[in-house]
Tab-separated table of C-alpha atoms in Angstrom:
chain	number	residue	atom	x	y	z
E	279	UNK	CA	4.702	5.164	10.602
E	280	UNK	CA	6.853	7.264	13.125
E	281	UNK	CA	7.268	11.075	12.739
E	282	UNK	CA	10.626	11.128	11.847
E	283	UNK	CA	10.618	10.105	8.344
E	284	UNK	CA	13.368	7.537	7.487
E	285	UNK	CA	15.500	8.435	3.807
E	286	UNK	CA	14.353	5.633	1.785
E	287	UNK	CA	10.091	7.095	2.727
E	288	UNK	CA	11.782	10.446	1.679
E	289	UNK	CA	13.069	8.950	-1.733
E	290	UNK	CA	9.883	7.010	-2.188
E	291	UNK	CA	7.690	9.959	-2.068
E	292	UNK	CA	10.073	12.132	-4.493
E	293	UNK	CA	9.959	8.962	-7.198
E	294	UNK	CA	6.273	8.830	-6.607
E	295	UNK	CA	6.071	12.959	-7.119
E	296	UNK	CA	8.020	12.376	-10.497
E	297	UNK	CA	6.216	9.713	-11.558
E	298	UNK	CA	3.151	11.726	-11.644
E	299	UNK	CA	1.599	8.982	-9.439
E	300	UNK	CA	1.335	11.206	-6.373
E	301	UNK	CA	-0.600	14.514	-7.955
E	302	UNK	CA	-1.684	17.268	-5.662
E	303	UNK	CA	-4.803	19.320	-5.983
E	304	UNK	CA	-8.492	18.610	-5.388
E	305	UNK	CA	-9.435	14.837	-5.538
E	306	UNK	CA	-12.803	12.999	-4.047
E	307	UNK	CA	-11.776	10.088	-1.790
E	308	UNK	CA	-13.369	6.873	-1.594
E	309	UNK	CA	-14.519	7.857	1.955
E	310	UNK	CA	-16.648	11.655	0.061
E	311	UNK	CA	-13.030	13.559	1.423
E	312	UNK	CA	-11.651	16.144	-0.674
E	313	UNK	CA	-8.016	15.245	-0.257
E	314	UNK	CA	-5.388	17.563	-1.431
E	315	UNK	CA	-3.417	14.564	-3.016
E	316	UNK	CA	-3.895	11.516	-4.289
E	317	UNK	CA	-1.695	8.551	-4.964
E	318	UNK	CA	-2.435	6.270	-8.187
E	319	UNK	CA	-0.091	3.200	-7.922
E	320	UNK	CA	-1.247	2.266	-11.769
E	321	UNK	CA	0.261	4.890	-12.779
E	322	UNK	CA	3.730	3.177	-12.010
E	323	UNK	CA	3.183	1.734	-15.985
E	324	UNK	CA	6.336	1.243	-17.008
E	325	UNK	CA	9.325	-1.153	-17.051
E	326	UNK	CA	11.355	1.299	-15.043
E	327	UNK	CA	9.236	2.715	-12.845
E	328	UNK	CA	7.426	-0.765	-11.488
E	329	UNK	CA	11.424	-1.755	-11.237
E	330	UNK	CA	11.761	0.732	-8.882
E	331	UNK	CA	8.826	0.646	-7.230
E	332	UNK	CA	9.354	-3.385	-6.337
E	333	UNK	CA	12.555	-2.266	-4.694
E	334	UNK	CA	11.442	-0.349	-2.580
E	335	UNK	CA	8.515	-2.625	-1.407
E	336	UNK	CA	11.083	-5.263	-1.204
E	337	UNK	CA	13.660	-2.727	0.996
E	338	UNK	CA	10.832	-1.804	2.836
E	339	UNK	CA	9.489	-5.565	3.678
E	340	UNK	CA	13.024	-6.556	4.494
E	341	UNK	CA	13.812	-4.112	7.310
E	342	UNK	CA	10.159	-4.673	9.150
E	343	UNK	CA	11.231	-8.074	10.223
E	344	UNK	CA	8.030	-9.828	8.842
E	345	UNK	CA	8.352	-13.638	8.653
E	346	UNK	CA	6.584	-14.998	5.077
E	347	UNK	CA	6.901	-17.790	2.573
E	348	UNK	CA	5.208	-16.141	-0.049
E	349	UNK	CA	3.382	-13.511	-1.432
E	350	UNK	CA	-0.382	-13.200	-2.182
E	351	UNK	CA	-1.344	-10.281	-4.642
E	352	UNK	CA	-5.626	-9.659	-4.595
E	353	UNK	CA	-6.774	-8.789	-8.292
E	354	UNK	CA	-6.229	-6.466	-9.721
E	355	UNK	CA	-3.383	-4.363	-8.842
E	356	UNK	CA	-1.870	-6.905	-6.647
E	357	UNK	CA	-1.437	-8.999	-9.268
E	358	UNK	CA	1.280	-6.746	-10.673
E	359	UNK	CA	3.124	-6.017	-7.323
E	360	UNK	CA	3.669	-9.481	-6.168
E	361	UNK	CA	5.379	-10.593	-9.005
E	362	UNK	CA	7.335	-7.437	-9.346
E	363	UNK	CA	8.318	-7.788	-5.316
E	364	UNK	CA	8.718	-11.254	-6.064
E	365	UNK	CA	11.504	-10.936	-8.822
E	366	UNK	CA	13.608	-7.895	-6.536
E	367	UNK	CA	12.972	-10.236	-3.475
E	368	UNK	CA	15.152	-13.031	-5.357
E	369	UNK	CA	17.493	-10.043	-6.990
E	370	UNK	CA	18.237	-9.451	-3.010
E	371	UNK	CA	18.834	-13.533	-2.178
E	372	UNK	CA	15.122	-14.139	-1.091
E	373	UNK	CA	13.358	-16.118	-3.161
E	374	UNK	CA	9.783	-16.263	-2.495
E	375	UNK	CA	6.935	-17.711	-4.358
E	376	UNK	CA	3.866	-15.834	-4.950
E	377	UNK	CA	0.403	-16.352	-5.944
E	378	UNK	CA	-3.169	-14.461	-6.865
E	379	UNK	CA	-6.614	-14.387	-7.162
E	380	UNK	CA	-8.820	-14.134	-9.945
E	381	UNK	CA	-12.091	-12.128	-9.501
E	382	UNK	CA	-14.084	-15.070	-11.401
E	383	UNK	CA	-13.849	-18.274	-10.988
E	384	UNK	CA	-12.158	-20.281	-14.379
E	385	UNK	CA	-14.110	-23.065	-15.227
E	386	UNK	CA	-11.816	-24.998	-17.397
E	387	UNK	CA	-8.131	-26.405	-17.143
E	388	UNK	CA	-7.277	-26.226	-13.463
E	389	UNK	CA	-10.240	-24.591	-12.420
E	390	UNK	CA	-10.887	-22.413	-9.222
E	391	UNK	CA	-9.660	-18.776	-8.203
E	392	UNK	CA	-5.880	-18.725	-7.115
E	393	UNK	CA	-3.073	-18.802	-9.483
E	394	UNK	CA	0.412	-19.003	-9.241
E	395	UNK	CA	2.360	-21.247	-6.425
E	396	UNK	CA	0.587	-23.005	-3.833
E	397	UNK	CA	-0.748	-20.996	-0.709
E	398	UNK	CA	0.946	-22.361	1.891
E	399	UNK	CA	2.238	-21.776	5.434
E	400	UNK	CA	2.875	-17.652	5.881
E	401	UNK	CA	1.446	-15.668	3.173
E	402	UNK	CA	2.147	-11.885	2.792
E	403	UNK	CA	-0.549	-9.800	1.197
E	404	UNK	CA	0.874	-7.090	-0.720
E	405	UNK	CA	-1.386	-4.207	-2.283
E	406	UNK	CA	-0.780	-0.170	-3.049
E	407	UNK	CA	-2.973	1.160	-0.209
E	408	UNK	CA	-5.542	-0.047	2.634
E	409	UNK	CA	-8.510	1.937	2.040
E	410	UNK	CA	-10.899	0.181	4.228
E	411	UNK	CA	-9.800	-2.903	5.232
E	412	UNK	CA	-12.532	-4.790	2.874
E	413	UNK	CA	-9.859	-5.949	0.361
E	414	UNK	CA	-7.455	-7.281	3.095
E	415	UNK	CA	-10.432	-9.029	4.639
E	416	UNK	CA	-10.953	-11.552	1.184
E	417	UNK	CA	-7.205	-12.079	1.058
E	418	UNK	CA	-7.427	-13.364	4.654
E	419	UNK	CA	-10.438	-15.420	3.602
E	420	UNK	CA	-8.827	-16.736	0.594
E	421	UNK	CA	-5.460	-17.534	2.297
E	422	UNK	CA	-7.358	-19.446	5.438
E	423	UNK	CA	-9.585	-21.529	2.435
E	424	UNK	CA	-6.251	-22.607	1.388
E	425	UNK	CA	-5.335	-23.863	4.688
E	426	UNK	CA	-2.171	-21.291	4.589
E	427	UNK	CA	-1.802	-18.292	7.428
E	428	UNK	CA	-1.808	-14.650	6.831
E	429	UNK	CA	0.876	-12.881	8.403
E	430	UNK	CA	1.458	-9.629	7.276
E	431	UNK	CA	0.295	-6.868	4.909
E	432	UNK	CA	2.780	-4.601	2.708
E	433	UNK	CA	1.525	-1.178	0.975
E	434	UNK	CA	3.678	1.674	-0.463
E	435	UNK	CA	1.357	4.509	1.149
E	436	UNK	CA	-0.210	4.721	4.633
E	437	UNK	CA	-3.053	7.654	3.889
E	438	UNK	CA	-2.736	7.859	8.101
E	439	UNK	CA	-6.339	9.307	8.139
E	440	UNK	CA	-9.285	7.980	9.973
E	441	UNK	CA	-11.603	5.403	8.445
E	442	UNK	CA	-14.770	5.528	7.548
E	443	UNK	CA	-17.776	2.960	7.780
E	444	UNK	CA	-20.967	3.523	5.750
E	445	UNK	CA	-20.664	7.324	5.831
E	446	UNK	CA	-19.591	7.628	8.961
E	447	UNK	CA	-15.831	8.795	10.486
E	448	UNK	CA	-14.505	5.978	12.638
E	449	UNK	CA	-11.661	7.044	15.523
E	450	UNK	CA	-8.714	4.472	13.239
E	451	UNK	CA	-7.470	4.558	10.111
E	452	UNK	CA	-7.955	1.152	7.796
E	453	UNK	CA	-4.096	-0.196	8.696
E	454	UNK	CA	-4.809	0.433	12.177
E	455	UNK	CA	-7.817	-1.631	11.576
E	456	UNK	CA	-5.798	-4.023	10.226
E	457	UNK	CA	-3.255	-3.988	12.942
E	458	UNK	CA	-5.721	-3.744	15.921
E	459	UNK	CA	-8.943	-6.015	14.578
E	460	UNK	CA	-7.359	-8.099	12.003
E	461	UNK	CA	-3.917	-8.929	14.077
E	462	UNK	CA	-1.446	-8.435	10.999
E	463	UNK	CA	1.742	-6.218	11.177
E	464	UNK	CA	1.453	-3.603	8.021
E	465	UNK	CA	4.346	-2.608	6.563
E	466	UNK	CA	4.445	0.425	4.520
E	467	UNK	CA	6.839	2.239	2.332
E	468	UNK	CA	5.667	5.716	3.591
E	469	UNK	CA	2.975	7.533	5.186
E	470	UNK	CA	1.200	10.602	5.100
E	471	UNK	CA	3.912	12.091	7.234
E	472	UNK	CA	6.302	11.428	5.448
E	473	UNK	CA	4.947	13.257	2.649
E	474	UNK	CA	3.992	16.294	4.939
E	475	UNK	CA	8.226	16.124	5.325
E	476	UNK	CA	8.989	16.280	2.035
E	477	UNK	CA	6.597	19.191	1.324
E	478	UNK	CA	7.494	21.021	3.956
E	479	UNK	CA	11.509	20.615	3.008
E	480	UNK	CA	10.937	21.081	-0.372
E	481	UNK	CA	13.364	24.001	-1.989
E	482	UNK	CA	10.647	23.965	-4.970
E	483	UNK	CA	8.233	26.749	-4.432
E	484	UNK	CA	5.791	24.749	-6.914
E	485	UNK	CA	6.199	21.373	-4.517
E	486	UNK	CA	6.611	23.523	-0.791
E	487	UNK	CA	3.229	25.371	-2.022
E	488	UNK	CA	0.816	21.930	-1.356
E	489	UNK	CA	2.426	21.791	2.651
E	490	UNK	CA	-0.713	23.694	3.773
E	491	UNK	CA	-3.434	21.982	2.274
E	492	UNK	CA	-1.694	18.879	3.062
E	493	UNK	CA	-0.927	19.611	6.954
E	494	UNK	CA	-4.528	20.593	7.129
E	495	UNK	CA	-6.403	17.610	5.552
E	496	UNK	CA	-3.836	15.795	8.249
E	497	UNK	CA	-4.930	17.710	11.149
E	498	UNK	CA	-8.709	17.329	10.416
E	499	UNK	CA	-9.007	13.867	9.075
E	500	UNK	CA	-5.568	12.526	10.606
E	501	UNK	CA	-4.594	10.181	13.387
């Protein structure tokens, strides 16, 4: 993500404030962090607010200028986004198929671990965030099984914060990772800057109050 936020990040991070899916206080990251926010993307349980959310993945996917025929969703949570992205994609004239994985293998009927629409030719992987790379790495392996080509990953938040590998801080973040070691292009609705923007232009004192503790989990764990 750039520095200068663009207006649909800023309208993004205000839906996900409302929502109650981004929360700010004390929360325990994956990595042992204690992040002043965190982002739930489960929390986006409803009719209207997965809507929403789709179109903005879909807004989001359009303007990066990544090249797919479908969409892969890894269980669990991507299960729910591509077929959300999937239905706004065709809403917006882009009709994509999309498929998952189950996390066992179904021994009856069809059989085997992907559902949906073939995997075939250039297969998006869409999620909620990259927190270490791990997840994206199965999707590749899945997609390659399949004889199809990853070639791209799409998120709604970029934590923009270093990685870290069996306890200990790495000098990337996980979608650099992904960028850098993995070759895909990430596309993501918005990034910790973006939300440092909103918090810092925020005319509610209860909102504007979380800038601090946010600018200063960016400048110690950010890149």
């Amino acid at each position: 993500m750039t520095s200068s936020s663009t207006p649909l990040a800023q309208e993004f991070v205000a839906f996900a404030v409302e929502a109650g899916v981004l929360r700010f206080g004390e929360f325990k990251t994956k990595a042992g962090r204690l992040s002043p926010y965190f982002f739930n993307a489960g929390l986006f349980n409803d009719g209207a607010k997965l809507g929403r959310l789709a179109e903005f993945y879909a807004k989001t996917l359009l303007a990066s200028g990544i090249e797919f025929d479908m969409i892969f969703g890894p269980a669990y949570k991507g299960i729910t986004l591509a077929a959300a992205v999937s239905v706004e994609l065709a809403r917006l004239g882009h009709n994509k198929p999309f498929a998952y994985n189950r996390k066992e293998a179904k021994d009856h009927g069809e059989g085997g671990t992907l559902v949906g629409a073939p995997v075939q030719g250039r297969v998006l992987i869409i999620d909620d965030v990259i927190s270490a790379g791990t997840s994206v790495r199965e999707s590749i392996a899945m997609i390659q099984a399949a004889g199809a080509t990853p070639c791209g990953v799409s998120i709604a938040l970029d934590r923009q914060e270093k990685a870290a590998e069996n306890g200990v801080e790495q000098p990337w973040s996980a979608v650099q990772y992904v960028n850098r070691q993995l070759h895909l292009p990430v596309s993501a609705i918005a990034g910790l800057s973006d939300l440092l923007q909103y918090l810092h232009h925020n005319s509610s004192t209860d909102i504007s109050a979380h800038a601090a503790a946010v600018q200063a989990y960016r400048d110690r764990y950010g890149v």
